[in-house]
Each structure stands twice: as structure tokens, then as C-alpha cells.
Tab-separated table of C-alpha atoms and ligand atoms in Angstrom:
chain	number	residue	atom	x	y	z
A	362	MET	CA	0.000	0.000	0.000
A	363	SER	CA	1.254	3.449	-0.901
A	364	ARG	CA	2.040	5.838	1.937
A	365	ALA	CA	1.791	8.864	-0.304
A	366	ALA	CA	-0.827	11.344	0.854
A	367	VAL	CA	-0.476	13.436	-2.282
A	368	THR	CA	-0.424	12.621	-5.950
A	369	HIS	CA	1.211	14.487	-8.778
A	370	GLN	CA	-0.838	13.126	-11.691
A	371	SER	CA	-2.588	16.395	-12.457
A	372	LEU	CA	0.660	18.323	-12.070
A	373	SER	CA	2.669	16.577	-14.789
A	374	TRP	CA	2.841	19.908	-16.664
A	375	ILE	CA	5.311	21.031	-14.025
A	376	ASP	CA	7.935	18.700	-15.527
A	377	ASP	CA	7.803	20.734	-18.740
A	378	GLU	CA	8.002	23.999	-16.833
A	379	LEU	CA	11.074	22.828	-14.937
A	380	THR	CA	12.706	21.656	-18.145
A	381	GLY	CA	12.132	25.124	-19.598
A	382	ILE	CA	13.606	26.847	-16.552
A	383	ARG	CA	16.650	24.568	-16.773
A	384	ALA	CA	17.074	25.237	-20.506
A	385	GLU	CA	17.186	28.992	-19.847
A	386	GLY	CA	19.956	28.555	-17.288
A	387	LEU	CA	17.630	29.753	-14.564
A	388	GLU	CA	17.367	26.671	-12.404
A	389	ARG	CA	17.807	27.425	-8.741
A	390	SER	CA	18.982	25.306	-5.881
A	391	LEU	CA	19.397	25.900	-2.196
A	392	LEU	CA	22.859	26.298	-0.787
A	393	GLU	CA	22.539	24.854	2.687
A	394	LEU	CA	24.786	26.262	5.374
A	395	SER	CA	25.263	24.789	8.809
A	396	SER	CA	26.205	27.985	10.609
A	397	ALA	CA	25.010	31.535	11.310
A	398	PRO	CA	25.167	34.025	8.403
A	399	GLY	CA	28.394	35.649	9.586
A	400	PRO	CA	31.447	36.583	7.527
A	401	ARG	CA	32.549	32.934	7.753
A	402	VAL	CA	30.042	30.184	7.168
A	403	VAL	CA	30.250	26.412	7.105
A	404	ARG	CA	28.955	24.226	4.306
A	405	ASP	CA	29.663	20.500	4.133
A	406	GLY	CA	32.367	20.905	6.757
A	407	ARG	CA	34.254	23.547	4.758
A	408	GLU	CA	34.579	27.199	5.743
A	409	TYR	CA	33.680	29.948	3.277
A	410	LEU	CA	33.643	33.735	3.243
A	411	LEU	CA	30.016	34.765	2.724
A	412	LEU	CA	29.495	37.823	0.529
A	413	GLY	CA	25.793	37.309	0.135
A	414	SER	CA	23.985	38.085	3.357
A	415	ASN	CA	21.957	41.142	4.355
A	416	ASN	CA	23.082	40.632	7.941
A	417	TYR	CA	24.818	43.967	7.429
A	418	LEU	CA	25.791	44.766	11.002
A	419	ASP	CA	26.670	41.163	11.828
A	420	LEU	CA	24.029	41.156	14.560
A	421	ALA	CA	22.181	37.934	13.683
A	422	SER	CA	24.535	35.883	15.838
A	423	HIS	CA	25.549	38.586	18.331
A	424	PRO	CA	25.438	37.024	21.840
A	425	GLU	CA	23.121	39.740	23.199
A	426	VAL	CA	20.748	39.357	20.266
A	427	VAL	CA	20.655	35.577	20.614
A	428	ALA	CA	20.124	36.010	24.365
A	429	GLY	CA	17.242	38.365	23.570
A	430	ALA	CA	15.647	35.631	21.504
A	431	ILE	CA	16.180	32.982	24.172
A	432	GLY	CA	14.932	35.189	26.989
A	433	ALA	CA	11.776	36.061	25.086
A	434	ALA	CA	11.091	32.426	24.196
A	435	GLU	CA	11.579	31.370	27.801
A	436	LYS	CA	9.159	33.968	29.114
A	437	TYR	CA	6.543	34.070	26.332
A	438	GLY	CA	6.914	30.699	24.608
A	439	ALA	CA	7.959	29.689	21.120
A	440	GLY	CA	4.837	30.868	19.315
A	441	SER	CA	2.430	33.702	19.982
A	442	GLY	CA	-0.689	31.626	19.394
A	443	ALA	CA	-2.967	34.005	17.505
A	444	SER	CA	-3.276	37.269	15.664
A	445	ARG	CA	-2.592	40.238	17.908
A	446	LEU	CA	-6.222	41.284	17.505
A	447	VAL	CA	-7.340	37.967	19.002
A	448	SER	CA	-4.993	36.976	21.830
A	449	GLY	CA	-1.513	36.971	20.333
A	450	ALA	CA	-0.462	40.426	21.527
A	451	ILE	CA	2.282	40.538	24.138
A	452	ASP	CA	3.852	43.614	25.708
A	453	LEU	CA	7.052	42.772	23.810
A	454	HIS	CA	5.399	43.604	20.469
A	455	GLY	CA	4.355	47.026	21.711
A	456	ARG	CA	7.766	47.702	23.177
A	457	LEU	CA	9.473	46.911	19.880
A	458	GLU	CA	7.031	49.182	18.033
A	459	GLU	CA	7.898	52.031	20.388
A	460	ARG	CA	11.618	51.486	19.913
A	461	LEU	CA	11.257	51.398	16.130
A	462	ALA	CA	9.176	54.576	16.103
A	463	ASP	CA	11.938	56.212	18.107
A	464	LEU	CA	14.616	54.958	15.681
A	465	VAL	CA	12.969	56.219	12.501
A	466	GLY	CA	11.360	59.269	14.111
A	467	SER	CA	7.684	58.480	13.557
A	468	GLU	CA	4.627	58.821	15.795
A	469	SER	CA	3.774	55.184	15.612
A	470	VAL	CA	4.725	51.784	14.170
A	471	LEU	CA	2.914	48.575	13.254
A	472	LEU	CA	4.791	45.304	13.335
A	473	PHE	CA	4.317	42.521	10.738
A	474	SER	CA	5.742	39.003	10.533
A	475	SER	CA	7.901	40.010	7.579
A	476	GLY	CA	8.763	42.947	5.399
A	477	TYR	CA	7.145	41.150	2.496
A	478	LEU	CA	3.898	40.962	4.423
A	479	ALA	CA	4.147	44.627	5.435
A	480	ASN	CA	4.302	45.683	1.777
A	481	VAL	CA	1.660	43.333	0.383
A	482	SER	CA	-0.688	44.322	3.207
A	483	THR	CA	-0.160	48.057	3.369
A	484	ILE	CA	-0.409	49.045	-0.299
A	485	PRO	CA	-3.851	47.402	-0.730
A	486	ALA	CA	-4.988	49.063	2.505
A	487	LEU	CA	-4.057	52.471	1.129
A	488	CYS	CA	-5.210	52.082	-2.486
A	489	GLY	CA	-8.116	50.497	-4.269
A	490	ARG	CA	-9.475	50.232	-7.799
A	491	VAL	CA	-10.148	53.923	-8.242
A	492	ASP	CA	-6.641	54.892	-7.122
A	493	VAL	CA	-3.240	54.920	-8.834
A	494	VAL	CA	0.166	53.717	-7.616
A	495	PHE	CA	3.340	55.168	-9.114
A	496	SER	CA	6.119	52.608	-8.723
A	497	ASP	CA	9.837	52.604	-9.624
A	498	ALA	CA	10.658	49.905	-12.198
A	499	PHE	CA	13.293	48.401	-9.859
A	500	ASN	CA	11.075	48.157	-6.784
A	501	HIS	CA	11.127	44.980	-4.736
A	502	ALA	CA	8.786	42.106	-5.627
A	503	SER	CA	6.773	42.617	-2.440
A	504	ILE	CA	5.905	46.139	-3.587
A	505	ILE	CA	4.928	44.885	-7.030
A	506	ASP	CA	2.753	42.198	-5.469
A	507	GLY	CA	1.186	44.744	-3.119
A	508	CYS	CA	0.316	46.939	-6.102
A	509	ARG	CA	-1.271	44.007	-7.924
A	510	LEU	CA	-3.268	42.950	-4.882
A	511	SER	CA	-4.567	46.479	-4.435
A	512	GLY	CA	-6.257	46.465	-7.828
A	513	ALA	CA	-5.195	50.102	-8.229
A	514	GLY	CA	-4.073	51.519	-11.546
A	515	LEU	CA	-0.334	51.050	-11.889
A	516	GLN	CA	2.138	53.508	-13.398
A	517	VAL	CA	5.617	52.016	-13.435
A	518	TYR	CA	8.192	54.739	-14.095
A	519	PRO	CA	11.709	54.004	-15.400
A	520	HIS	CA	14.188	53.460	-12.585
A	521	GLY	CA	14.927	56.744	-10.795
A	522	ASP	CA	13.438	58.842	-13.615
A	523	MET	CA	11.840	61.804	-11.848
A	524	GLU	CA	10.909	63.502	-15.129
A	525	ALA	CA	8.883	60.469	-16.119
A	526	LEU	CA	7.298	60.306	-12.672
A	527	SER	CA	6.403	63.974	-12.842
A	528	ARG	CA	4.768	63.533	-16.265
A	529	ALA	CA	2.886	60.453	-15.072
A	530	LEU	CA	1.568	62.351	-12.034
A	531	GLN	CA	0.542	65.222	-14.261
A	532	ARG	CA	-1.512	63.119	-16.635
A	533	THR	CA	-3.005	60.643	-14.159
A	534	PRO	CA	-5.625	62.037	-11.821
A	535	ALA	CA	-7.202	59.713	-9.277
A	536	ARG	CA	-8.979	59.739	-5.939
A	537	ARG	CA	-5.723	58.845	-4.177
A	538	ARG	CA	-2.220	58.625	-5.540
A	539	LEU	CA	0.605	56.702	-3.931
A	540	ILE	CA	4.255	57.032	-4.929
A	541	VAL	CA	6.233	54.019	-3.731
A	542	SER	CA	9.946	53.345	-3.963
A	543	ASP	CA	12.745	51.335	-2.429
A	544	SER	CA	15.026	53.820	-0.662
A	545	VAL	CA	18.103	51.704	-1.373
A	546	PHE	CA	17.456	49.368	-4.298
A	547	SER	CA	17.939	45.765	-3.312
A	548	MET	CA	19.792	44.495	-6.379
A	549	ASP	CA	21.700	47.626	-7.462
A	550	GLY	CA	22.484	49.287	-4.149
A	551	ASP	CA	21.776	52.769	-5.480
A	552	SER	CA	19.548	55.235	-3.646
A	553	ALA	CA	16.242	56.741	-4.652
A	554	PRO	CA	16.163	60.541	-5.114
A	555	VAL	CA	14.187	60.943	-1.919
A	556	GLU	CA	14.149	64.750	-1.851
A	557	ARG	CA	12.732	64.920	-5.359
A	558	LEU	CA	10.216	62.168	-4.574
A	559	ALA	CA	9.025	64.165	-1.577
A	560	GLU	CA	8.787	67.354	-3.658
A	561	LEU	CA	6.733	65.619	-6.323
A	562	ALA	CA	4.490	64.008	-3.717
A	563	ALA	CA	3.864	67.414	-2.172
A	564	ALA	CA	3.338	69.146	-5.522
A	565	TYR	CA	0.803	66.595	-6.733
A	566	GLU	CA	-0.806	65.876	-3.358
A	567	ALA	CA	0.304	62.274	-3.495
A	568	THR	CA	1.319	60.010	-0.622
A	569	LEU	CA	4.971	58.925	-0.448
A	570	MET	CA	5.849	55.426	0.725
A	571	LEU	CA	9.487	54.450	1.108
A	572	ASP	CA	10.815	50.908	1.567
A	573	GLU	CA	13.870	51.280	3.798
A	574	SER	CA	14.720	47.554	3.954
A	575	HIS	CA	18.337	48.034	2.876
A	576	ALA	CA	18.850	51.432	4.527
A	577	LEU	CA	17.620	50.720	8.043
A	578	GLY	CA	20.620	50.322	10.321
A	579	VAL	CA	22.885	51.276	7.415
A	580	LEU	CA	22.132	54.935	6.600
A	581	GLY	CA	20.953	57.915	8.629
A	582	GLY	CA	22.404	59.731	11.606
A	583	ARG	CA	21.002	57.103	13.974
A	584	GLY	CA	20.689	54.282	11.494
A	585	GLY	CA	17.052	55.170	10.828
A	586	GLY	CA	17.411	54.952	7.057
A	587	LEU	CA	17.783	57.136	3.975
A	588	ALA	CA	14.870	59.464	4.799
A	589	GLN	CA	16.593	60.195	8.094
A	590	GLN	CA	19.917	60.779	6.343
A	591	VAL	CA	18.424	63.147	3.797
A	592	GLY	CA	16.192	64.805	6.373
A	593	VAL	CA	13.016	64.317	4.380
A	594	PRO	CA	9.911	63.050	6.132
A	595	VAL	CA	7.839	60.436	4.308
A	596	ASP	CA	4.186	59.545	4.849
A	597	VAL	CA	4.633	55.776	4.997
A	598	LEU	CA	7.984	54.262	5.940
A	599	MET	CA	8.443	50.525	5.591
A	600	GLY	CA	11.321	48.620	7.139
A	601	THR	CA	12.437	45.080	7.807
A	602	LEU	CA	13.951	43.459	10.880
A	603	SER	CA	15.472	40.640	8.856
A	604	LYS	CA	18.423	42.498	7.373
A	605	ALA	CA	20.641	44.860	9.390
A	606	VAL	CA	18.630	44.164	12.554
A	607	GLY	CA	19.497	40.484	12.188
A	608	SER	CA	16.154	39.019	13.279
A	609	ALA	CA	12.883	38.613	11.358
A	610	GLY	CA	9.802	40.744	10.832
A	611	GLY	CA	8.762	43.922	9.090
A	612	PHE	CA	7.071	47.174	10.040
A	613	ILE	CA	5.277	50.266	8.852
A	614	ALA	CA	6.032	53.601	10.502
A	615	GLY	CA	3.859	56.696	10.212
A	616	SER	CA	1.272	58.818	11.959
A	617	HIS	CA	-0.982	57.549	14.765
A	618	GLN	CA	-3.905	57.664	12.349
A	619	LEU	CA	-2.121	55.655	9.676
A	620	ILE	CA	-1.139	52.940	12.143
A	621	GLN	CA	-4.590	52.803	13.743
A	622	PHE	CA	-6.109	52.514	10.248
A	623	LEU	CA	-3.712	49.700	9.275
A	624	ARG	CA	-4.654	47.779	12.425
A	625	HIS	CA	-8.098	47.501	10.848
A	626	LYS	CA	-7.283	47.248	7.171
A	627	ALA	CA	-3.870	45.616	6.660
A	628	ARG	CA	-4.889	42.006	6.105
A	629	GLY	CA	-1.389	40.710	6.804
A	630	PHE	CA	-1.735	42.192	10.280
A	631	VAL	CA	-5.341	41.262	10.950
A	632	PHE	CA	-5.176	37.668	9.714
A	633	ASP	CA	-1.573	36.737	10.498
A	634	THR	CA	-0.427	35.137	13.719
A	635	ALA	CA	1.624	37.654	15.691
A	636	PRO	CA	5.423	37.555	15.267
A	637	ALA	CA	7.062	34.914	17.445
A	638	PRO	CA	8.421	36.191	20.770
A	639	ALA	CA	11.973	35.092	19.985
A	640	THR	CA	12.185	37.237	16.841
A	641	VAL	CA	10.812	40.232	18.733
A	642	GLY	CA	13.171	39.719	21.681
A	643	ALA	CA	16.087	39.446	19.277
A	644	ALA	CA	15.093	42.630	17.449
A	645	LEU	CA	14.783	44.562	20.722
A	646	ALA	CA	18.238	43.464	21.816
A	647	SER	CA	19.617	44.235	18.383
A	648	LEU	CA	18.288	47.812	18.449
A	649	GLU	CA	20.100	48.294	21.741
A	650	VAL	CA	23.400	47.115	20.307
A	651	MET	CA	22.857	49.282	17.216
A	652	ALA	CA	22.311	52.377	19.358
A	653	ARG	CA	25.259	51.631	21.614
A	654	GLU	CA	27.690	50.751	18.821
A	655	PRO	CA	27.188	53.181	15.936
A	656	GLU	CA	30.713	52.226	14.836
A	657	ARG	CA	29.193	49.059	13.361
A	658	ARG	CA	27.552	51.194	10.704
A	659	ALA	CA	30.787	53.019	9.969
A	660	ARG	CA	32.658	49.719	9.774
A	661	LEU	CA	30.098	48.259	7.371
A	662	LEU	CA	30.351	51.241	5.039
A	663	GLY	CA	34.160	51.254	5.302
A	664	ARG	CA	34.399	47.566	4.403
A	665	THR	CA	31.948	48.054	1.542
A	666	GLU	CA	34.030	50.952	0.238
A	667	ARG	CA	37.131	48.784	0.454
A	668	LEU	CA	35.368	46.093	-1.588
A	669	ARG	CA	34.328	48.645	-4.225
A	670	ALA	CA	37.796	50.141	-4.386
A	671	GLY	CA	39.502	46.744	-4.566
A	672	LEU	CA	37.335	45.513	-7.423
A	673	GLY	CA	37.485	48.865	-9.213
A	674	GLY	CA	41.262	48.948	-8.802
A	675	GLY	CA	41.416	45.481	-10.362
A	676	GLY	CA	39.682	46.813	-13.453
A	677	LEU	CA	36.137	45.634	-12.765
A	678	ARG	CA	33.293	48.027	-13.389
A	679	ILE	CA	31.373	48.608	-10.206
A	680	ALA	CA	28.450	51.004	-10.031
A	681	ASP	CA	28.630	53.768	-7.443
A	682	GLY	CA	26.456	53.593	-4.401
A	683	ALA	CA	26.279	54.886	-0.869
A	684	ALA	CA	24.877	51.737	0.705
A	685	ALA	CA	26.094	48.234	1.379
A	686	ILE	CA	25.257	46.439	-1.880
A	687	VAL	CA	27.913	46.014	-4.586
A	688	PRO	CA	26.563	44.652	-7.869
A	689	LEU	CA	29.120	43.038	-10.170
A	690	LEU	CA	27.417	42.978	-13.550
A	691	VAL	CA	28.017	39.897	-15.704
A	692	GLY	CA	25.184	39.868	-18.236
A	693	GLU	CA	23.842	36.442	-19.077
A	694	PRO	CA	22.722	33.978	-16.406
A	695	GLY	CA	25.096	31.170	-17.464
A	696	PRO	CA	28.346	33.128	-17.063
A	697	ALA	CA	27.082	34.644	-13.795
A	698	MET	CA	26.492	31.155	-12.418
A	699	GLU	CA	29.875	29.961	-13.643
A	700	LEU	CA	31.579	32.866	-11.926
A	701	ALA	CA	29.751	32.075	-8.687
A	702	ILE	CA	30.807	28.430	-8.937
A	703	ARG	CA	34.478	29.309	-9.551
A	704	LEU	CA	34.344	31.605	-6.539
A	705	ARG	CA	32.852	28.922	-4.373
A	706	GLN	CA	35.693	26.604	-5.313
A	707	ALA	CA	38.004	29.349	-4.081
A	708	GLY	CA	36.157	29.517	-0.756
A	709	VAL	CA	33.885	32.499	-1.383
A	710	ILE	CA	30.104	32.314	-1.524
A	711	ALA	CA	28.684	35.154	-3.625
A	712	PRO	CA	25.189	34.734	-5.014
A	713	ALA	CA	24.515	35.011	-8.731
A	714	ILE	CA	21.300	36.976	-9.218
A	715	ARG	CA	19.403	36.182	-12.409
A	716	PRO	CA	16.018	37.014	-13.915
A	717	PRO	CA	13.322	37.380	-12.696
A	718	SER	CA	15.080	39.013	-9.732
A	719	VAL	CA	16.832	41.403	-12.154
A	720	PRO	CA	16.039	42.447	-15.754
A	721	PRO	CA	17.216	40.108	-18.554
A	722	GLY	CA	20.807	40.787	-19.605
A	723	THR	CA	21.798	42.115	-16.183
A	724	SER	CA	22.608	38.908	-14.318
A	725	ARG	CA	25.171	39.704	-11.700
A	726	LEU	CA	26.926	38.775	-8.540
A	727	ARG	CA	25.327	40.738	-5.747
A	728	LEU	CA	28.109	41.292	-3.263
A	729	THR	CA	27.629	42.302	0.337
A	730	VAL	CA	30.022	42.389	3.250
A	731	SER	CA	29.193	43.136	6.874
A	732	ALA	CA	30.519	44.981	9.888
A	733	GLY	CA	31.980	41.632	10.951
A	734	PHE	CA	34.444	41.546	8.048
A	735	SER	CA	38.058	42.447	8.768
A	736	GLU	CA	39.982	44.403	6.153
A	737	GLU	CA	41.909	41.201	5.420
A	738	ASP	CA	38.632	39.339	4.826
A	739	VAL	CA	37.655	41.932	2.246
A	740	ASP	CA	41.065	41.758	0.571
A	741	THR	CA	40.871	37.967	0.428
A	742	ALA	CA	37.473	38.205	-1.228
A	743	VAL	CA	38.655	40.828	-3.718
A	744	GLU	CA	41.593	38.658	-4.753
A	745	ALA	CA	39.368	35.631	-5.194
A	746	ILE	CA	36.906	37.613	-7.298
A	747	LEU	CA	39.606	39.098	-9.518
A	748	ASP	CA	41.111	35.624	-10.022
A	749	ALA	CA	37.756	34.045	-10.797
A	750	TRP	CA	36.827	36.860	-13.206
A	751	GLU	CA	39.767	36.214	-15.549
B	1870	PLP	C1	14.031	41.968	1.743
B	1870	PLP	C2	13.128	43.014	1.249
B	1870	PLP	C3	11.765	43.036	1.598
B	1870	PLP	C4	11.133	41.917	2.360
B	1870	PLP	O1	11.519	41.905	3.698
B	1870	PLP	P1	11.488	40.530	4.511
B	1870	PLP	O2	11.516	40.950	5.924
B	1870	PLP	O3	12.687	39.751	4.093
B	1870	PLP	O4	10.229	39.832	4.142
B	1870	PLP	C5	11.002	44.106	1.167
B	1870	PLP	N1	11.531	45.094	0.424
B	1870	PLP	C6	12.829	45.096	0.062
B	1870	PLP	C7	13.361	46.220	-0.744
B	1870	PLP	C8	13.658	44.045	0.444
B	1870	PLP	O5	14.926	44.017	0.044
């Protein structure tokens, strides 16, 4: 007798799909590590330098952060048991929201289980069918999905093109208009022209939403993100706890009214079980370390600059950027994968990013270092990359 509880008869078409994906050089596999995502990771008993994590401040395995997770799990349990609107709310959630509001300088914050969920829940809460969203062509998938879910009209403007955005705003009236952009773009590491975005939003009475996933903890006087660095307030600020903060979760920051409204209308808040205590405890501890050790941010940016300079000095073309993402453009997916494989043989893990994560023809290695890297670590990586490139 078969033990299988599921059958795949009706799904035989998937074989063809997978064959197609393989033929395009786009097949993906999981690279399993058996260690924390620090500068050095272990895979199959071998140690590698990891240039592919968003654990920018190297806080994911910081003893205080791990202790924060353990302490919270011991007191509140492993799971929170329900949506916060039912019985899943614990004082820890509220405390983290207060700390985050303080960090980014907003009246209020609403916590989600992930940044992805924050985006796909918030955009549909703010816009419906009679509204229009203006979205940068390089925005993160969770923003794109949020726009689709909202049913709003969608105006995608070319990456960073404020002239195009201005024209689109001019010719597209609607009940409500939302401009949404990554602040630091996740695959290119460049920054959005936040001042201009805010000017346009004001001029056309639109709402500005900024996704600070890659800027939180990295940019800004207190690590509050690009809006904080530039000194421009935004209406809706989204952030994640899974990158520089080193835990998991996402949040929306804004006015008291916005947050109170989202508590009713953001479906990924209403219908999602509250974030697990351990992730919240870890994030709280992490924010403390971030505040106490601003030098982590400086070290991250210094190491990133060293990586840029090393690769540039070796003749590779590296795009400028103020944040912690260094894209090494290759072009086609096959060669990008081959480069990643050669690097791995040399003891460096650097992820090849291919379509659909980036536009066709722009497959790349997306390189990141962290505050935990020594200068020697960066130099080792640069040498390996230059060798593998040839
Ligand atoms: C990673 C990321 C998200 C999603 O955040 P998670 O907490 O990982 O779900 C959203 N937006 C951008 C720009 C990101 O890079």
C-alpha cells in the first residue's frame, strides 16, 4: 500500500516547466549552510567567506541578540498563538514598536511578521481600484505584489526617472495617488532621489511610501534609514527586521492615524499570527546594540568601500552607491552562475542573481560584506573575485 498522501498526476505539466527553466539557465537550488550568516560560514564541513547576506551589522549571531531571543522564548513561549487582535499580543510587540518609532522618528509603528507581508498588506490598505500607484521599475517584488493585490491603476516609471514620474503624475488624476519606492534598491544598491520624490508628492498631493529595507541600520544619523539621512519626512515608511537588525519581521512607521487605520485594514496584520516572541526579543536586543555601537555602521560602510575600491582597482566596473550592496554585472545567467561556482571553489560564496530578480541581460553577482568583516577578509574576497573573473 502506498504511503503517499499526495499525488502528482494532475501536475505533470510542471515537468515541462522545470525543463524550460533549466534550458534557460535559470534553475535554482538551495545552498545549505550549517552555521550563522556571519562573515565565515560552514557548508559540508568547509569554511567559506560569505558575501551574500543582508546581515549587514553582523548582529544575527551577536550574543546579546541571541540572548534576547532565548529570553523572550523562555518567558513568552515559542509561538504567539494568535493574531494580535485575538490573543496573540504581548507587551514585547508594543515595546518593539515604540523602539522602532523612536529609531525612525515616527509617531507610531505597526509590526508585521515580515517585510514582504508589510508591503503586500499596506499598499492594498491604502489604495483600491479607483486609485493609482506610481512605482519605480526596480522596486522589490513585495511592492509589485502589493500593487497588484490592491487592484489600483499602476504607473511604473523608469528606474529613478523623476521627469517620467512627474509627467505620469501630471496626466493621471485619481482619488488617491501613492508614490512608492525602495530607498536603497535591493539588487543595485543605489539610492532613490528621496528629496525629489518628496517634492513631487507634495506638488501633486500624493502620498509617499518608502521601503527602507536596505537602509535601516545602514544609513541615517542614527541608522534610521535614507529618509533620516536626507532629512526628508515620508508619509509611509516601511522597514524590515530581517536584514541589518538580524532578526525577522517587518514594520510600517507613520502617523498615529495611519497605524490605527492599518490595524483595521492591513490584512497581513489582521489575519496573520503575531510575530514569534523570539524574533521580537532578538530585534529589541539588536536595536540596543545598534544604538550603543554606531561604529558598526561606519565599519560596514568602510568595508563596503574597500570592496568597491579593490574591485574597481582590479579593473572591474562597479556602479557607485552609498549603501552596502555592490553589484558586479556579468550579463547572461550562465556566465554569472559559472563565476559564482568558480568563486565557491576558491572559498567564497557570492550569489549570482538572475532574472526574474533582475532584468534580462543584467545577471550579476550581488556582493555584500558586513561589519563583521576584517579588512583582510575583504582583501581575500577581492583577490578571489579578480582571479575568478579572468
Ligand atoms: C528583503 C526586502 C523586503 C522583504 O523583507 P522581509 O523581511 O525579508 O520579508 C522588502 N523590500 C525590500 C526592498 C527588500 O529588500
